Coordinates of C-alpha atoms in Angstrom, one line a residue:
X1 CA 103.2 -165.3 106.1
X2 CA 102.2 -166.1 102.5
X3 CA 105.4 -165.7 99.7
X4 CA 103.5 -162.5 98.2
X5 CA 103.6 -161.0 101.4
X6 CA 107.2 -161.8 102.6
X7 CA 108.3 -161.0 99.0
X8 CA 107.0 -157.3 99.7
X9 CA 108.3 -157.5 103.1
X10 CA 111.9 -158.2 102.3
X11 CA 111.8 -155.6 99.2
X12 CA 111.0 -152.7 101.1
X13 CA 113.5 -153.7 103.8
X14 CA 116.1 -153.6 101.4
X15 CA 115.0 -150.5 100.0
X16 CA 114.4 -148.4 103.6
X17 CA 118.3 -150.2 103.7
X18 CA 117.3 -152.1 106.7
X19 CA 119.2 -155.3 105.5
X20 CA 122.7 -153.9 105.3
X21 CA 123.1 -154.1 108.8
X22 CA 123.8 -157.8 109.2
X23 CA 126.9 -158.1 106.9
X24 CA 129.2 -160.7 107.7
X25 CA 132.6 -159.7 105.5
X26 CA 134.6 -156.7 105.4
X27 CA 132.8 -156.5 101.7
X28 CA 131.3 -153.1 101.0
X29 CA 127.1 -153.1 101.7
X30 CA 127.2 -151.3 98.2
X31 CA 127.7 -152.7 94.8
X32 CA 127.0 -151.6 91.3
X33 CA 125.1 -154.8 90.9
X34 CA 122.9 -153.9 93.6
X35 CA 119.4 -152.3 93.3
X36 CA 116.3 -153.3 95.1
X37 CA 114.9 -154.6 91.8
X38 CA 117.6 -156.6 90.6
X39 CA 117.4 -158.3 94.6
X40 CA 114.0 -158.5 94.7
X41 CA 114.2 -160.4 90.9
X42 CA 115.8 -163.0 92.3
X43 CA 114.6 -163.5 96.2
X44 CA 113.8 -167.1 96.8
X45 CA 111.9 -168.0 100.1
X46 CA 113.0 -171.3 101.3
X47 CA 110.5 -171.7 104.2
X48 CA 112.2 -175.4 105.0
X49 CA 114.8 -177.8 106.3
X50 CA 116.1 -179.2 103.2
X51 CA 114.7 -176.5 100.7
X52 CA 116.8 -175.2 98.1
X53 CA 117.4 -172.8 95.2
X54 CA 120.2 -172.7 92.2
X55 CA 121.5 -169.1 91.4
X56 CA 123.8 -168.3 88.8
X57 CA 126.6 -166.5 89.1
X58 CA 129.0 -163.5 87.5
X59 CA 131.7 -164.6 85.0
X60 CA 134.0 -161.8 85.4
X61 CA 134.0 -159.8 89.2
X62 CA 132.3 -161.5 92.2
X63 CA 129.1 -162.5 93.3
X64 CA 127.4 -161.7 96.0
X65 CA 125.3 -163.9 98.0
X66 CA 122.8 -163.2 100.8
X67 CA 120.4 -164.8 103.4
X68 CA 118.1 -163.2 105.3
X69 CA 116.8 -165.4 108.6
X70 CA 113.1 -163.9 109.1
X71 CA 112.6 -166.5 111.8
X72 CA 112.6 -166.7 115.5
X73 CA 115.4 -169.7 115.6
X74 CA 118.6 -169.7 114.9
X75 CA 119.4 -170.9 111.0
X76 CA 121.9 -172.5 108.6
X77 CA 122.2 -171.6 105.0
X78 CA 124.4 -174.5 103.0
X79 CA 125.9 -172.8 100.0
X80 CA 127.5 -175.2 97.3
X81 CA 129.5 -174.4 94.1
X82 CA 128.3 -176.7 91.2
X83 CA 132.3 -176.8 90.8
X84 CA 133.4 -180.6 92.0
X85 CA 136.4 -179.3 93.9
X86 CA 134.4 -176.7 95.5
X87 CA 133.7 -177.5 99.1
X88 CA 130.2 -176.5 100.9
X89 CA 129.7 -173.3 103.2
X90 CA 127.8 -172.3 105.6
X91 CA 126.3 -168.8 107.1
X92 CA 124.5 -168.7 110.4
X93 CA 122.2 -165.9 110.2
X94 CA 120.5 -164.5 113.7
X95 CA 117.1 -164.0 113.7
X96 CA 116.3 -160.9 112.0
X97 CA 119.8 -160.1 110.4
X98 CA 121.5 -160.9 106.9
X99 CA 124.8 -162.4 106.4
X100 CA 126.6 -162.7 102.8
X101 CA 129.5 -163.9 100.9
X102 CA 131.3 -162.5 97.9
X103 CA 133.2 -165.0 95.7
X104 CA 134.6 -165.2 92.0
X105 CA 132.4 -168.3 91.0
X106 CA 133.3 -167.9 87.8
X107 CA 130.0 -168.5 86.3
X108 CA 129.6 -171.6 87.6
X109 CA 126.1 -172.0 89.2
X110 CA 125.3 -172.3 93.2
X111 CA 122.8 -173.8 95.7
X112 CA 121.4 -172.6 98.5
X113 CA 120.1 -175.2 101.0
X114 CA 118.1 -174.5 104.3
X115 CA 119.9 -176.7 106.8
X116 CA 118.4 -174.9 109.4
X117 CA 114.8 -174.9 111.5
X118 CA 114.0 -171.2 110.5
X119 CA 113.3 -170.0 107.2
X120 CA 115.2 -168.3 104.9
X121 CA 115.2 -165.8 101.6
X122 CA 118.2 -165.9 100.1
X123 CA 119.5 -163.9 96.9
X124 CA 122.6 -163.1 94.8
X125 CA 123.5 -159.5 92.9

């Protein structure tokens, strides 16, 4: 599946709400930040082991952070706060489902590594 094409794939799965149902926290599926083209800005397919992307994140209030596993496999999503003292997290998104996080990061920027064998989009809002 070419980027284009999963790009599209993942925006109208978030706009039919398809997505939501793979929610991890006890976080509302709605936010104020959320809108399918304020996601779909800022989708990043990381089709790897070992890909990343940086994302930054909300001053003031929480960001939220997803990842979608497209894949067959099982996957691991590495999330790391540019913060020193911040330690690394992990998701473990099925295949087919979303998991996210929300966190005050305080504006300080975060990664998003595939550690998995499945690929990934990930996004924040």
């Amino acid at each position: 599946m070419s980027w284009k094409t999963g790009t599209r794939l993942i925006a109208g799965l978030i706009t039919a709400g398809a997505m939501t149902s793979g929610f991890n926290d006890d976080a509302s599926a709605a936010s104020e930040h959320e809108s399918p083209a304020s996601i779909a800005s800022n989708l990043t397919y990381l089709p790897n082991y070992g890909d990343r992307a940086y994302f930054p994140t909300w001053f003031f209030g929480e960001t939220r952070l997803c990842v979608y596993n497209p894949g067959l496999g099982e996957s691991v999503a590495k999330i790391q706060s540019q913060s020193p003292a911040a330690p690394p997290e992990h998701l473990y998104p099925q295949p087919g489902a979303t998991e996210c996080i929300s966190r005050w990061w305080w504006g300080v920027p975060v990664s998003v590594y595939n550690d998995g064998h499945s690929p990934l989009y990930t996004w924040t809002y």
